PQR file of N, CA, C, O and H, with PARSE charges and radii, in Angstrom:
ATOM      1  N   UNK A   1     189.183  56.630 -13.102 -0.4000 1.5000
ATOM      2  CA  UNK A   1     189.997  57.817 -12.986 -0.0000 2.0000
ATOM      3  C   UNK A   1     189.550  58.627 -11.768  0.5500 1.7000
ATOM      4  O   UNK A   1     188.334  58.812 -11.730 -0.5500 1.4000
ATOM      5  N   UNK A   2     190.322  59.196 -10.678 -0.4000 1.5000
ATOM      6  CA  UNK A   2     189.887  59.669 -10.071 -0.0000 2.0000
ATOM      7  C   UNK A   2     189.749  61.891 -10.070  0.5500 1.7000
ATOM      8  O   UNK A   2     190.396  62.765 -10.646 -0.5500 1.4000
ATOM      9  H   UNK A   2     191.310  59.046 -10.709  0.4000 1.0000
ATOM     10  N   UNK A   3     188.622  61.906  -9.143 -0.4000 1.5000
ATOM     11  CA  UNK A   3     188.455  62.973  -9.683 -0.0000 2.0000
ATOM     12  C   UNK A   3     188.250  63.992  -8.881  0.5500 1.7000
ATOM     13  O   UNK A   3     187.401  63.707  -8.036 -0.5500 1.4000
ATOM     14  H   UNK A   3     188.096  61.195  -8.675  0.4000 1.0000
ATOM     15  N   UNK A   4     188.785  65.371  -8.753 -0.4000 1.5000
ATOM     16  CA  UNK A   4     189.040  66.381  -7.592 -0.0000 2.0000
ATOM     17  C   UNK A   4     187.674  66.801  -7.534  0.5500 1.7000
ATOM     18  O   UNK A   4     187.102  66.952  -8.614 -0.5500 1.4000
ATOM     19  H   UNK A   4     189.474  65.603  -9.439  0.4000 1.0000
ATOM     20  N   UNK A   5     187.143  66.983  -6.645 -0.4000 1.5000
ATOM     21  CA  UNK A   5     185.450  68.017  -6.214 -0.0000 2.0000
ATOM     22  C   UNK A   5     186.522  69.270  -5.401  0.5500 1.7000
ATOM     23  O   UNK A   5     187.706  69.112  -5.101 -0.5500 1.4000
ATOM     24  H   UNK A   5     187.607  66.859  -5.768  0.4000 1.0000
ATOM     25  N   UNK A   6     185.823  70.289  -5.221 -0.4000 1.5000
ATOM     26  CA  UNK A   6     186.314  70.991  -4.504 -0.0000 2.0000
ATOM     27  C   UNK A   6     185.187  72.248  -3.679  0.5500 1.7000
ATOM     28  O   UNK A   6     184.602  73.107  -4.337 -0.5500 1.4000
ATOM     29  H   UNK A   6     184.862  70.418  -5.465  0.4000 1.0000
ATOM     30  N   UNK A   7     185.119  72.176  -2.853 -0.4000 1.5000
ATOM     31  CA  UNK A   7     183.987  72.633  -2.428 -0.0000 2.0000
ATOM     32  C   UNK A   7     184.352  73.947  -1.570  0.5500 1.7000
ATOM     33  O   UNK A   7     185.302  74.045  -0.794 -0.5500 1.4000
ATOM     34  H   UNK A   7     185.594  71.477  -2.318  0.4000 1.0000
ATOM     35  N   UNK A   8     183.148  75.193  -1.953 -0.4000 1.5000
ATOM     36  CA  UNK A   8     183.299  76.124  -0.265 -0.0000 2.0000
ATOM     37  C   UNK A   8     182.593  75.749   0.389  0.5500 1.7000
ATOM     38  O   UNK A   8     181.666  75.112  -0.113 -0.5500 1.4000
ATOM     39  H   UNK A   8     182.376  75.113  -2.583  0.4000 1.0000
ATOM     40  N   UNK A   9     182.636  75.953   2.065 -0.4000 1.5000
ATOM     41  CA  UNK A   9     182.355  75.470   3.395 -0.0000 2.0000
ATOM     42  C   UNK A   9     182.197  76.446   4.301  0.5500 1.7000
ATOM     43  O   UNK A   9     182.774  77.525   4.169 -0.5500 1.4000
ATOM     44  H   UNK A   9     183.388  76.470   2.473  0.4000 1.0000
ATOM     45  N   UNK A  10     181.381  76.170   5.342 -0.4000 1.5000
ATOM     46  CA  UNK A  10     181.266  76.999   6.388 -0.0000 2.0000
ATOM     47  C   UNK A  10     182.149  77.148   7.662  0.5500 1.7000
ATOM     48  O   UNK A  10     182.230  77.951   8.592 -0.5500 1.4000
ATOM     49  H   UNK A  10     180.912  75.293   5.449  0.4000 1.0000
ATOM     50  N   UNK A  11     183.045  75.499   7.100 -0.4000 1.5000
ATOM     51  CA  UNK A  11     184.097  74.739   8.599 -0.0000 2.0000
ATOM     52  C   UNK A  11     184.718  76.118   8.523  0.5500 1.7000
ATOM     53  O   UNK A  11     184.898  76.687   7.446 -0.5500 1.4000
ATOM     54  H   UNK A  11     182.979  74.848   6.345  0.4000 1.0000
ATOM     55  N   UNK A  12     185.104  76.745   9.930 -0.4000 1.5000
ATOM     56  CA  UNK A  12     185.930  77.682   9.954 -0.0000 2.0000
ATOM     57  C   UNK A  12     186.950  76.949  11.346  0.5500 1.7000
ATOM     58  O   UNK A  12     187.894  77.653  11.707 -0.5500 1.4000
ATOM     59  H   UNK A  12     184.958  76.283  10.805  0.4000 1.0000
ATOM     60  N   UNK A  13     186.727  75.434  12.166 -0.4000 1.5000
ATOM     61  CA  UNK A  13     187.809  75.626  13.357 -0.0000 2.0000
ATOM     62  C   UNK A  13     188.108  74.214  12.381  0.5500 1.7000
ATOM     63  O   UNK A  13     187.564  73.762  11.373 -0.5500 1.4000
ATOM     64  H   UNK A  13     185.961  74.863  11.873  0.4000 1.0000
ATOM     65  N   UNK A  14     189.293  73.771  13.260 -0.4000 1.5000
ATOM     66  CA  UNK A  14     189.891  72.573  13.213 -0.0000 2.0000
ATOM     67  C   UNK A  14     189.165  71.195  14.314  0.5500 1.7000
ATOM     68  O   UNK A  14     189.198  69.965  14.323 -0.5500 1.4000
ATOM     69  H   UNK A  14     189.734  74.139  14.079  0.4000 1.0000
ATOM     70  N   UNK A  15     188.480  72.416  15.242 -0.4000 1.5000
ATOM     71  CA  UNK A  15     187.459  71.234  15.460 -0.0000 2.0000
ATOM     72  C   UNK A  15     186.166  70.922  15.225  0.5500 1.7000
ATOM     73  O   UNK A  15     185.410  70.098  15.738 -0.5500 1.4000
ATOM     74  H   UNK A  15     188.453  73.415  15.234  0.4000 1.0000
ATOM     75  N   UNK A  16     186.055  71.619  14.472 -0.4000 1.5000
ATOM     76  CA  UNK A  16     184.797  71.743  13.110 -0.0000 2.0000
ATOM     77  C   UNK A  16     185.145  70.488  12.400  0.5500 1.7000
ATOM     78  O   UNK A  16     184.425  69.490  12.424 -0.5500 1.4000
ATOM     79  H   UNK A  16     186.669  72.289  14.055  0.4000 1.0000
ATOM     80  N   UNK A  17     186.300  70.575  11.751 -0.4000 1.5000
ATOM     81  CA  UNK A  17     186.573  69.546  10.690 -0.0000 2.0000
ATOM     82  C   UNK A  17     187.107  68.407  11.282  0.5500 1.7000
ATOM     83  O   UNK A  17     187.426  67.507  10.506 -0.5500 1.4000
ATOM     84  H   UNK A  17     186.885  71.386  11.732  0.4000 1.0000
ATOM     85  N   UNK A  18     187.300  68.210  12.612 -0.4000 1.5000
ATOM     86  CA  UNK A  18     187.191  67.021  13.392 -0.0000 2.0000
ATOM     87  C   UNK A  18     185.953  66.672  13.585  0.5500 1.7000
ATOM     88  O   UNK A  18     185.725  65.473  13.423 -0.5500 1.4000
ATOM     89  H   UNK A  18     187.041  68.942  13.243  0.4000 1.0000
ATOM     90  N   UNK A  19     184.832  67.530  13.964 -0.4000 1.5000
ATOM     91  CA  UNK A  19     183.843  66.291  14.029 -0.0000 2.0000
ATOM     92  C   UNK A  19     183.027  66.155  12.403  0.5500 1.7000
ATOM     93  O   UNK A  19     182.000  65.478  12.448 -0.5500 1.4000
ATOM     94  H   UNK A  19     185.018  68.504  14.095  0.4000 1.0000
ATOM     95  N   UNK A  20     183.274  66.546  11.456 -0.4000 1.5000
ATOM     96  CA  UNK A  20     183.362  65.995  10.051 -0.0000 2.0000
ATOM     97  C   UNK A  20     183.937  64.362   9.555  0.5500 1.7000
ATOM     98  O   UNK A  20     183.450  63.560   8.759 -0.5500 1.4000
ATOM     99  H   UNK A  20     184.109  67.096  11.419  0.4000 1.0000
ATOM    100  N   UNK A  21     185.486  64.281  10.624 -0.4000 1.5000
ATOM    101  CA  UNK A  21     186.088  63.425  10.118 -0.0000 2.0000
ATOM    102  C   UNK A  21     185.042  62.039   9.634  0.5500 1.7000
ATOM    103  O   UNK A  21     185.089  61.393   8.588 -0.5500 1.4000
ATOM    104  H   UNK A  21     185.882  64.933  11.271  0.4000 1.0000
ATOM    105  N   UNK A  22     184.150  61.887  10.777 -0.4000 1.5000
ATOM    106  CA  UNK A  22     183.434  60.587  10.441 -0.0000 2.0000
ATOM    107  C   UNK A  22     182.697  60.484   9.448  0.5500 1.7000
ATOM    108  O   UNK A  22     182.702  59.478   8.739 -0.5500 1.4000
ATOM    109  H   UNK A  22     184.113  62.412  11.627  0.4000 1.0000
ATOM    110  N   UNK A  23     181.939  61.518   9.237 -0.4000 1.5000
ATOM    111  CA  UNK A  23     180.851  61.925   8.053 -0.0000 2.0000
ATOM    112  C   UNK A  23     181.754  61.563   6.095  0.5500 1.7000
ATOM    113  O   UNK A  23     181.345  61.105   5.028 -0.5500 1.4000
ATOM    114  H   UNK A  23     181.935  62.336   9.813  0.4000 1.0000
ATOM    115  N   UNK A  24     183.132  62.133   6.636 -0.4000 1.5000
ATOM    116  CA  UNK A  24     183.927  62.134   5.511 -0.0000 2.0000
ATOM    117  C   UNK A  24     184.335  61.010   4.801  0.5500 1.7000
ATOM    118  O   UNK A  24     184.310  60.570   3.652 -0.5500 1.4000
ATOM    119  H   UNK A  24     183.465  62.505   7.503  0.4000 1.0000
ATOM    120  N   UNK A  25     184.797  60.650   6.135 -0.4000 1.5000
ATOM    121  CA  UNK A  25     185.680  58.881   6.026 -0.0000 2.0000
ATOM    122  C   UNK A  25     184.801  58.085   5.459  0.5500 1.7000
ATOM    123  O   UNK A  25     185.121  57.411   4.480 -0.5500 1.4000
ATOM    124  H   UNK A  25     184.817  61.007   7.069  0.4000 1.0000
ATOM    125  N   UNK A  26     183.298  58.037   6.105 -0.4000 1.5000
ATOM    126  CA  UNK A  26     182.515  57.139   5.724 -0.0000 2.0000
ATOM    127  C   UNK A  26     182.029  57.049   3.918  0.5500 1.7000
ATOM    128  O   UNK A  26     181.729  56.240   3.040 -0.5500 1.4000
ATOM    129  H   UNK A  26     183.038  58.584   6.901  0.4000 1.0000
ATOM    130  N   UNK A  27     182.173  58.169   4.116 -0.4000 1.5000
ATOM    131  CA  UNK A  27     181.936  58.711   1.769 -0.0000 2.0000
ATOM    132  C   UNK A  27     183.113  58.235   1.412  0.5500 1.7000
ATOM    133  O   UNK A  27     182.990  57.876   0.241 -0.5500 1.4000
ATOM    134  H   UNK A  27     182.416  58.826   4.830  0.4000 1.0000
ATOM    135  N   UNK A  28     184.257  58.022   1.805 -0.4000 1.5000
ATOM    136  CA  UNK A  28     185.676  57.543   0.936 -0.0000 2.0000
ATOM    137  C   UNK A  28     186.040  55.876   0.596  0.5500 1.7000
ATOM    138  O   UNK A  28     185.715  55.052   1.452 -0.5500 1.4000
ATOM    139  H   UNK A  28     184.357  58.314   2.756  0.4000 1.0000
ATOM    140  N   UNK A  29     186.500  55.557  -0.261 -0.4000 1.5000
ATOM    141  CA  UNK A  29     186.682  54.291  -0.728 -0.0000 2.0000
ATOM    142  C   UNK A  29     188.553  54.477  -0.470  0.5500 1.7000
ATOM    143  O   UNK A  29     189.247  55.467  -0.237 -0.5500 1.4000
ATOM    144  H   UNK A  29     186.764  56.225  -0.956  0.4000 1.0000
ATOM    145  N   UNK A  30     188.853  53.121  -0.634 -0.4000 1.5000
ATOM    146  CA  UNK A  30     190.627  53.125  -0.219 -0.0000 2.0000
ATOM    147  C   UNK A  30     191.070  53.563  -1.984  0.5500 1.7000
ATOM    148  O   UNK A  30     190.735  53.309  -3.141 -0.5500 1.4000
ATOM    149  H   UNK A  30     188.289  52.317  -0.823  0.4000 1.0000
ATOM    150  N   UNK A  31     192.185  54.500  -1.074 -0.4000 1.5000
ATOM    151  CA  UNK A  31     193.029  55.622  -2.029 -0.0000 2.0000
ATOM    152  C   UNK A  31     192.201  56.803  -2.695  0.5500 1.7000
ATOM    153  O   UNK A  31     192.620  57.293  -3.744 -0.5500 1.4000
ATOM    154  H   UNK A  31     192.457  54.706  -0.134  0.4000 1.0000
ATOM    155  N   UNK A  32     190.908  57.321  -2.042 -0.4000 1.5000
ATOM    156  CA  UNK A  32     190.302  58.325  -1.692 -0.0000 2.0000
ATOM    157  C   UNK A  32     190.899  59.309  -0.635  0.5500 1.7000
ATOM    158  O   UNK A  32     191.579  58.877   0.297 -0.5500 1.4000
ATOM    159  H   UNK A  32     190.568  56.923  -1.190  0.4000 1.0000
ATOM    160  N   UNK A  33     190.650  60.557  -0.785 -0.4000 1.5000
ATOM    161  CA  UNK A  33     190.825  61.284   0.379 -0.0000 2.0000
ATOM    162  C   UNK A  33     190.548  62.701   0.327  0.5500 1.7000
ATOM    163  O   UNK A  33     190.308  63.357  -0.686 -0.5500 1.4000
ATOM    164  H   UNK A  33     190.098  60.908  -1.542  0.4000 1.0000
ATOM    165  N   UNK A  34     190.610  63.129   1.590 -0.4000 1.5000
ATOM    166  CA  UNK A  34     189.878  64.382   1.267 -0.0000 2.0000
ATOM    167  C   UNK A  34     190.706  65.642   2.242  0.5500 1.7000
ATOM    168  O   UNK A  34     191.501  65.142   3.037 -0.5500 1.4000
ATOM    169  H   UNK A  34     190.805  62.595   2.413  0.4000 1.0000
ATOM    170  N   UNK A  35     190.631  67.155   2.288 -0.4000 1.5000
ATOM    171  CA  UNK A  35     191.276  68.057   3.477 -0.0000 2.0000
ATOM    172  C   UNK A  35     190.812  69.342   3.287  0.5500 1.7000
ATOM    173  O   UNK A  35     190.374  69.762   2.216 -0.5500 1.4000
ATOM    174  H   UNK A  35     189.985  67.561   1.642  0.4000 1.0000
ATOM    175  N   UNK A  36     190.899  69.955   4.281 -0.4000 1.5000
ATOM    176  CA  UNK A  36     190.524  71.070   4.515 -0.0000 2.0000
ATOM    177  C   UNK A  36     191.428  72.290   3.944  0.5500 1.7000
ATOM    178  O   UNK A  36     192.640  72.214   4.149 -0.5500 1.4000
ATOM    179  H   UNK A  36     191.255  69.614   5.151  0.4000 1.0000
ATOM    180  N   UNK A  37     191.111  72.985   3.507 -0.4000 1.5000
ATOM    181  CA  UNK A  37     192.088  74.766   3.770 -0.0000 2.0000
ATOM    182  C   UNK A  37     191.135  75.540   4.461  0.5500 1.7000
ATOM    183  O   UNK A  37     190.154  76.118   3.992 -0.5500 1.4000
ATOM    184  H   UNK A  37     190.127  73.047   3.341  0.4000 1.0000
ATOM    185  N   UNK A  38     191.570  75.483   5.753 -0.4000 1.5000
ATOM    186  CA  UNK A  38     190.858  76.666   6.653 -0.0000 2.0000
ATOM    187  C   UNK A  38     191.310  77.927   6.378  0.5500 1.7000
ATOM    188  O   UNK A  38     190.558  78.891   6.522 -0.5500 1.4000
ATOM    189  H   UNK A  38     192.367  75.014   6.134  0.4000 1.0000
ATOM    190  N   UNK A  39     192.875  78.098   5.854 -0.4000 1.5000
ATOM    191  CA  UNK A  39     193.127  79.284   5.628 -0.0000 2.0000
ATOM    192  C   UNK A  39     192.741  80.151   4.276  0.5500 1.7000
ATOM    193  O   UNK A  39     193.154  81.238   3.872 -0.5500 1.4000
ATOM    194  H   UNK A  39     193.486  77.315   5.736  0.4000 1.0000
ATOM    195  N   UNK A  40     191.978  79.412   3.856 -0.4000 1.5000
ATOM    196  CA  UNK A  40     191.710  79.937   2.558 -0.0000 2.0000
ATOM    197  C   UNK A  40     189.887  80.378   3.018  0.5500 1.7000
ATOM    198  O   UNK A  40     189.002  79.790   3.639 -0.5500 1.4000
ATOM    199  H   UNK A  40     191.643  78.529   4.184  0.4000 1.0000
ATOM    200  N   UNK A  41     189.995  81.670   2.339 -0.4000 1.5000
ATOM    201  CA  UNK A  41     189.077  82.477   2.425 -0.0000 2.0000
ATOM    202  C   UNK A  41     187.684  81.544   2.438  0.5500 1.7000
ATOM    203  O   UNK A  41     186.808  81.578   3.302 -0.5500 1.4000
ATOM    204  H   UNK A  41     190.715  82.148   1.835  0.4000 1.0000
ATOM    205  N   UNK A  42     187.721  80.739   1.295 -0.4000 1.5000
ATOM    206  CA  UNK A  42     186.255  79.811   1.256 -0.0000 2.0000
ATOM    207  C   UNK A  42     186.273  78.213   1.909  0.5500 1.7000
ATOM    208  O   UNK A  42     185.731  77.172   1.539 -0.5500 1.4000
ATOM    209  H   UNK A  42     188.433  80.711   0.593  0.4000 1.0000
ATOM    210  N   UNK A  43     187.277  78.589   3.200 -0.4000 1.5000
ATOM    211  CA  UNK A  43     187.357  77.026   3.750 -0.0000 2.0000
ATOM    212  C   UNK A  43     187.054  76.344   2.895  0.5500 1.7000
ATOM    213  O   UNK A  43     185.906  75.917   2.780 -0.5500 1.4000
ATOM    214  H   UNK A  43     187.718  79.434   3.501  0.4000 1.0000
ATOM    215  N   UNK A  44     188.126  76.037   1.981 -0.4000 1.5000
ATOM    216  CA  UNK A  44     187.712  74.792   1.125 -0.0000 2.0000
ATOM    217  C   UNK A  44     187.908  73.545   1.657  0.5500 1.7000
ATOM    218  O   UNK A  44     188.649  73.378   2.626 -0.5500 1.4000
ATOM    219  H   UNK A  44     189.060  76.384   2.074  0.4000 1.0000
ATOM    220  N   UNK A  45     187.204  72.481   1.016 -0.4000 1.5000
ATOM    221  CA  UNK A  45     187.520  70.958   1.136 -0.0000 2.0000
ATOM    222  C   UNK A  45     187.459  70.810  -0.519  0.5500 1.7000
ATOM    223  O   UNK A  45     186.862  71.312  -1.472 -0.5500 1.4000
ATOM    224  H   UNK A  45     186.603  72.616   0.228  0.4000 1.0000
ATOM    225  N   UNK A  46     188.812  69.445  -0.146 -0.4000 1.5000
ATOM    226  CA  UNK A  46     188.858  69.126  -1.275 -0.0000 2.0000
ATOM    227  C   UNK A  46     188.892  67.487  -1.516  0.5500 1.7000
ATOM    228  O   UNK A  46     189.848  66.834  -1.101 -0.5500 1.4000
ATOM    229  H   UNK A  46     189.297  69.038   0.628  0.4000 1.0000
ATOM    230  N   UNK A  47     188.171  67.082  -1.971 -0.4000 1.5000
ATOM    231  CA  UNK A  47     187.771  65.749  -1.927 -0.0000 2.0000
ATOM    232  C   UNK A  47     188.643  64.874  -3.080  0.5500 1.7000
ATOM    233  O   UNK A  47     188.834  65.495  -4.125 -0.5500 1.4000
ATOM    234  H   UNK A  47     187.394  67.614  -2.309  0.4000 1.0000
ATOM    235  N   UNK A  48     189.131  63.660  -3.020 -0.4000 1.5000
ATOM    236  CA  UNK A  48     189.766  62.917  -4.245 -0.0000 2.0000
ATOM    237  C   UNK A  48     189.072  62.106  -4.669  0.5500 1.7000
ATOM    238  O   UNK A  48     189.480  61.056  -4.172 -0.5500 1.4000
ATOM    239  H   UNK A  48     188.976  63.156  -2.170  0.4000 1.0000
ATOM    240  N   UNK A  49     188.409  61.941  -5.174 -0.4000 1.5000
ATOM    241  CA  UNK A  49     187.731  60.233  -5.291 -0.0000 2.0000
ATOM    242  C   UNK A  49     187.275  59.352  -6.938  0.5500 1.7000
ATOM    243  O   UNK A  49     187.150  59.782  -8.085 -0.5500 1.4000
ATOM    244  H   UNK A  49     188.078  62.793  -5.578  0.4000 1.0000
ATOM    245  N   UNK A  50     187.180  58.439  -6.535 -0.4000 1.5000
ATOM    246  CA  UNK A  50     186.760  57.730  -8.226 -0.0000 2.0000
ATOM    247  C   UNK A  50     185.102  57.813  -8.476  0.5500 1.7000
ATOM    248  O   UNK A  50     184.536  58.091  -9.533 -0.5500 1.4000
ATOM    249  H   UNK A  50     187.282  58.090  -5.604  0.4000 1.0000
ATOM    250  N   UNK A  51     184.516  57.498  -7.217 -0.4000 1.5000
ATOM    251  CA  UNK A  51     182.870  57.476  -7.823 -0.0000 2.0000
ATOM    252  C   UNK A  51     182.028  58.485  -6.999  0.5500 1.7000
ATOM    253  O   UNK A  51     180.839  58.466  -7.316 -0.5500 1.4000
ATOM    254  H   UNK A  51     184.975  57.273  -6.358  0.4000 1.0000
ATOM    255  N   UNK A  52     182.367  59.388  -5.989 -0.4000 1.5000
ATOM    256  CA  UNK A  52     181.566  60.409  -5.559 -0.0000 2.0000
ATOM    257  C   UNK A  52     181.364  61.455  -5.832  0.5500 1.7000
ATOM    258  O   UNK A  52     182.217  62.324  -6.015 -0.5500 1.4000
ATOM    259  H   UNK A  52     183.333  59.403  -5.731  0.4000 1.0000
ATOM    260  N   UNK A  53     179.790  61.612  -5.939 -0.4000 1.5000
ATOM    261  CA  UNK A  53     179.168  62.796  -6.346 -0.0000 2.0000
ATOM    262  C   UNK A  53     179.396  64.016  -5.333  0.5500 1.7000
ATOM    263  O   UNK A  53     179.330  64.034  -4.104 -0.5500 1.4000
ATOM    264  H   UNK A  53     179.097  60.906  -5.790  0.4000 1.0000
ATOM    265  N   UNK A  54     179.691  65.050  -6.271 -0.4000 1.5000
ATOM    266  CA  UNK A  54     179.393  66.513  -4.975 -0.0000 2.0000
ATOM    267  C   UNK A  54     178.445  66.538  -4.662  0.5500 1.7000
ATOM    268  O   UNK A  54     178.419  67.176  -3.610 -0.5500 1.4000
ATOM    269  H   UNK A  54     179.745  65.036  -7.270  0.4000 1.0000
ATOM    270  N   UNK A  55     176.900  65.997  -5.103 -0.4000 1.5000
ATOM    271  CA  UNK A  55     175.906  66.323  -4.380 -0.0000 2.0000
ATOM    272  C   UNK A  55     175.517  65.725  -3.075  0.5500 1.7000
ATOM    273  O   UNK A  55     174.736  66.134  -2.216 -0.5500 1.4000
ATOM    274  H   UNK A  55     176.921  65.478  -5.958  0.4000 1.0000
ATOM    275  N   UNK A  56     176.640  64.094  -3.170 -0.4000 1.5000
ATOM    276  CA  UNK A  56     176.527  63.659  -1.847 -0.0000 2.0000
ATOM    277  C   UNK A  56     177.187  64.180  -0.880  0.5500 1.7000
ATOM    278  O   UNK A  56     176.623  63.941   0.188 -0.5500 1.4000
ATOM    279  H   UNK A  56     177.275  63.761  -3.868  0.4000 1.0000
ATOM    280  N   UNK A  57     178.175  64.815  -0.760 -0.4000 1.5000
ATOM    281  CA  UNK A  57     179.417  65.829  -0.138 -0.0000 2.0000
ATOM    282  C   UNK A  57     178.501  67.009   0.537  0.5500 1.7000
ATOM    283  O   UNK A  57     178.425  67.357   1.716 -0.5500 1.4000
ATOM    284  H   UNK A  57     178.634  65.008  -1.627  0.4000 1.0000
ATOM    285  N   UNK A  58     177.949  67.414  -0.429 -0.4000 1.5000
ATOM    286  CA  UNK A  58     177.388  68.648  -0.011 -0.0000 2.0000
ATOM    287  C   UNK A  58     175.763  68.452   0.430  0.5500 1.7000
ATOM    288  O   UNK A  58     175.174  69.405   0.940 -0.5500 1.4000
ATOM    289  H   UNK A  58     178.011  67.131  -1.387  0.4000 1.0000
ATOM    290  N   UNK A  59     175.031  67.083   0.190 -0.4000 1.5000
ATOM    291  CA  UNK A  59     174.280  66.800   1.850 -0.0000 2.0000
ATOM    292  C   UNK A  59     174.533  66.266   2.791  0.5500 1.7000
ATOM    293  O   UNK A  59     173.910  66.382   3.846 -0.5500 1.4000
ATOM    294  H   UNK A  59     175.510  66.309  -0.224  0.4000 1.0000
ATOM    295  N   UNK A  60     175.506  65.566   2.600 -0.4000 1.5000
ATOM    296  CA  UNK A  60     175.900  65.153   4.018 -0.0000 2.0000
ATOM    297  C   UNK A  60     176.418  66.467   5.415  0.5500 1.7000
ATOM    298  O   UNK A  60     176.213  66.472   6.629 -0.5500 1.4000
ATOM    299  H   UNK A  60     176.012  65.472   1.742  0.4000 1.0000
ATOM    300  N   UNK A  61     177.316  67.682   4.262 -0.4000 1.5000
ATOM    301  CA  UNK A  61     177.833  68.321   4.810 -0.0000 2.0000
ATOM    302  C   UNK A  61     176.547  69.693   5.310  0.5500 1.7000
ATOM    303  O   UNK A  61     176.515  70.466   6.267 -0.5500 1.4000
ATOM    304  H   UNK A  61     177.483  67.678   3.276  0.4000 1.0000
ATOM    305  N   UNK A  62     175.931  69.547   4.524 -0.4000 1.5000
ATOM    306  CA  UNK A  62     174.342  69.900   5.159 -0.0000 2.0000
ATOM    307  C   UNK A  62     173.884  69.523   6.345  0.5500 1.7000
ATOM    308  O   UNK A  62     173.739  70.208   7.358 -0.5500 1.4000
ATOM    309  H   UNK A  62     175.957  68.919   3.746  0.4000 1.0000
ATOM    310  N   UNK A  63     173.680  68.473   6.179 -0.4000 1.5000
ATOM    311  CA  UNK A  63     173.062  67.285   7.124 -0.0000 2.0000
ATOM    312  C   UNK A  63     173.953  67.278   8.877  0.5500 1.7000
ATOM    313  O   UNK A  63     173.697  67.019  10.053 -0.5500 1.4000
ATOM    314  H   UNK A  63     173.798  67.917   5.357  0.4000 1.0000
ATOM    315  N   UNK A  64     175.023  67.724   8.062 -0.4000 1.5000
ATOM    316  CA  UNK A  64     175.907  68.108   9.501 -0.0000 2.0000
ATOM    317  C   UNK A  64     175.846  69.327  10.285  0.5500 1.7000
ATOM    318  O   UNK A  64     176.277  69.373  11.437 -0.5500 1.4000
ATOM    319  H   UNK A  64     175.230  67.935   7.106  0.4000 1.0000
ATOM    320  N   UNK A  65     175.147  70.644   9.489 -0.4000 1.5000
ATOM    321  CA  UNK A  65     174.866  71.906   9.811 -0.0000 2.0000
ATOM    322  C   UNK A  65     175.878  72.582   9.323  0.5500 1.7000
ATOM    323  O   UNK A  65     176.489  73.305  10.109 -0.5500 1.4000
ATOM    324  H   UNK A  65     174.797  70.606   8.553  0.4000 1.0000
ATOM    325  N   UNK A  66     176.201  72.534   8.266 -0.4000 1.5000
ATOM    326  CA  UNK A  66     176.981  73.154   7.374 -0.0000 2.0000
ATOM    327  C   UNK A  66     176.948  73.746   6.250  0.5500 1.7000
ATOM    328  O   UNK A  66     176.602  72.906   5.419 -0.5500 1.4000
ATOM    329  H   UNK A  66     175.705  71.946   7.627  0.4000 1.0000
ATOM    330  N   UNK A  67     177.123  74.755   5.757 -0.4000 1.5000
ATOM    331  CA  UNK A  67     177.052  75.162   4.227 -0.0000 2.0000
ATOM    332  C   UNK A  67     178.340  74.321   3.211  0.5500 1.7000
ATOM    333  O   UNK A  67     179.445  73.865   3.507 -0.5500 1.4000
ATOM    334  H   UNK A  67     177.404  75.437   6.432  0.4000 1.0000
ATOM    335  N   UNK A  68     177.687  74.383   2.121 -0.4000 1.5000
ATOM    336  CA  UNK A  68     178.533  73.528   0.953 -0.0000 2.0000
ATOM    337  C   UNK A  68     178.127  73.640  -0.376  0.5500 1.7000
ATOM    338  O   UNK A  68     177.031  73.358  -0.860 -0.5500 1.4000
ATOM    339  H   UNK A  68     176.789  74.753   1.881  0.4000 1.0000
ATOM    340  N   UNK A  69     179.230  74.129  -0.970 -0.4000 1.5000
ATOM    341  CA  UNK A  69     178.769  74.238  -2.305 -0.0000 2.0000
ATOM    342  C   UNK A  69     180.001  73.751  -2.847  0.5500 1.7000
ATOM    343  O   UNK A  69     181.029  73.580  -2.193 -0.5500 1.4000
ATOM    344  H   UNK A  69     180.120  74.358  -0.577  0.4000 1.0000
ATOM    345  N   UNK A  70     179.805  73.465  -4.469 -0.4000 1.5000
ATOM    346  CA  UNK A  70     180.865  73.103  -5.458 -0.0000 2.0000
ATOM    347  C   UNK A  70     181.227  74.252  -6.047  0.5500 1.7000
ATOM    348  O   UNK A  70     180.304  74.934  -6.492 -0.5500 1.4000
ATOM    349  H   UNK A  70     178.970  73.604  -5.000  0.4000 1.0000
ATOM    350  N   UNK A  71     182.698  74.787  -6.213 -0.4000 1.5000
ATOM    351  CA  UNK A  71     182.973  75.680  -6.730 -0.0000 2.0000
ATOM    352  C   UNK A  71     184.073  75.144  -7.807  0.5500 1.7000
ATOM    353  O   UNK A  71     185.007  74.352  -7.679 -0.5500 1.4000
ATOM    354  H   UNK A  71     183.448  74.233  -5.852  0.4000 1.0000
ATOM    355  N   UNK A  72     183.428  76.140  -9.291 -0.4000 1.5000
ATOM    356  CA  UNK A  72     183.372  75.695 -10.468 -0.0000 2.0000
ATOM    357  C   UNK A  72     185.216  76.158 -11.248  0.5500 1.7000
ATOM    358  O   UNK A  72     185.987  77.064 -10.929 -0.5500 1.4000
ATOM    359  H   UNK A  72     182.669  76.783  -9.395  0.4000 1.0000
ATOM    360  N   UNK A  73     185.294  75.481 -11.911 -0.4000 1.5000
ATOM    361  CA  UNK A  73     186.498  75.750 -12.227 -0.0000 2.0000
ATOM    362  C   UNK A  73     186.762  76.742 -12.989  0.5500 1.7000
ATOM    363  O   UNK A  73     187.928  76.997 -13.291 -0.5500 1.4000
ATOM    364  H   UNK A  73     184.668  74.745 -12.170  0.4000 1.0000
TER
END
């Protein structure tokens, strides 16, 4: 079953979340996917997936110089 993460972020440009793309792609399996709302107050990303953890999301997105957290439903 697949399953929504949804995270706040620090991405605030569009070319912020371009150089993400690789970091992203590489965490996704086919019919995974993931996007940004820059316009939303907590730049969210929102991730689709069947077996990834937010905690990997949110070091990688670390690891990139980014803030990331899971925000709870």
């Amino acid at each position: 079953m697949k399953t929504v993460l949804v995270f706040k972020t620090s991405v605030v440009t569009e070319q912020q979340a371009g150089r993400l793309k690789p970091v992203l792609d590489k965490l996704m399996h086919a019919r995974e996917k993931w996007n940004f709302d820059l316009e939303d107050c907590d730049r969210i990303l929102r991730v689709e997936a069947f077996t990834l953890r937010a905690s990997v999301v949110i070091a990688e997105l670390n690891r990139a110089g980014f803030f990331c957290a899971e925000l709870e439903d």
